[in-house]
Amino acid sequence: MTLTDPLTHKATLYTLQSGVLPVYMSSLYCHSCNRRYYHNYYVHKQSSLRTYYGGVPNVIQGAQYFFIESALSGLFANGMVFGWDRLSASNWARIYNCALSEIDPHIANNKLAFASVYEGWNLELRNVDVTNGFFLYSLLLEKSERGGILLLPHDEPSQRDRLKPALAERKKAMEGIGQEHWAHACDLCFVIFEDADGNIMKLQSAHCDGDTIGHRCSS
Ligand SMILES: [Zn+2]
Ligand SMILES: [Zn+2]
């Protein structure tokens, strides 16, 4: 049985090295297993569930008309970690559109004259795209690390609503002892020694920054 009943629509792919690309997205249906196959997941005819294929794909569909390379989402994620609020989603959208989208300046500066280039395609990265891409990329990364498969509801009014339960589940899993380095102890940050009276003592480092005192961990 071959895949059939193609559904195709215009979409935009944001890449790290080739800039922004107008693309067509197609999904195909299988009458044998009654599933429609999309770029990153399939949906069974009688379910309202997106079952992702597993692993972290090179290109992630962050919303219906929006695709993003994992490498670009990785750059955004690192910017948010190391640049804090200065490299927020809205600032990343600005940086991408100004420096990485690679639309020829003579086209970008004369949108009216080159209207046909833009017709039907949104070629400007928006704040919400960065956020959608970042969250979905992070969820896929997390599932892949734990050897799981991401499941998301299919019929939701927005990507925000679709991601909500999976993000809440991930947050719950991080609470308490869920963090990767929760039980970390090494010779650099955790020392056990005997004091002059023969008592076993523990010396553990903590660091403080502008927000908190704690992080009893060297990694
Ligand atoms: Zn099939
Ligand atoms: Zn340590």
mmCIF file of C-alpha atoms and ligand atoms in Angstrom, residues 184-190 205 216-219, ligand 2:
data_model
loop_
_atom_site.group_PDB
_atom_site.id
_atom_site.type_symbol
_atom_site.label_atom_id
_atom_site.label_comp_id
_atom_site.label_asym_id
_atom_site.label_seq_id
_atom_site.Cartn_x
_atom_site.Cartn_y
_atom_site.Cartn_z
ATOM 1 C CA HIS A 184 26.351 15.666 41.729
ATOM 2 C CA ALA A 185 29.307 15.577 44.092
ATOM 3 C CA CYS A 186 32.980 15.712 43.137
ATOM 4 C CA ASP A 187 36.285 16.431 44.847
ATOM 5 C CA LEU A 188 36.019 20.048 43.766
ATOM 6 C CA CYS A 189 32.724 20.910 45.438
ATOM 7 C CA PHE A 190 32.149 18.226 48.081
ATOM 8 C CA SER A 205 30.476 24.751 48.137
ATOM 9 C CA ARG A 216 25.534 23.369 45.592
ATOM 10 C CA CYS A 217 27.248 22.015 42.568
ATOM 11 C CA SER A 218 30.401 22.693 40.582
ATOM 12 C CA SER A 219 29.019 21.644 37.220
HETATM 13 ZN ZN ZN B 2 31.435 19.229 41.709
#
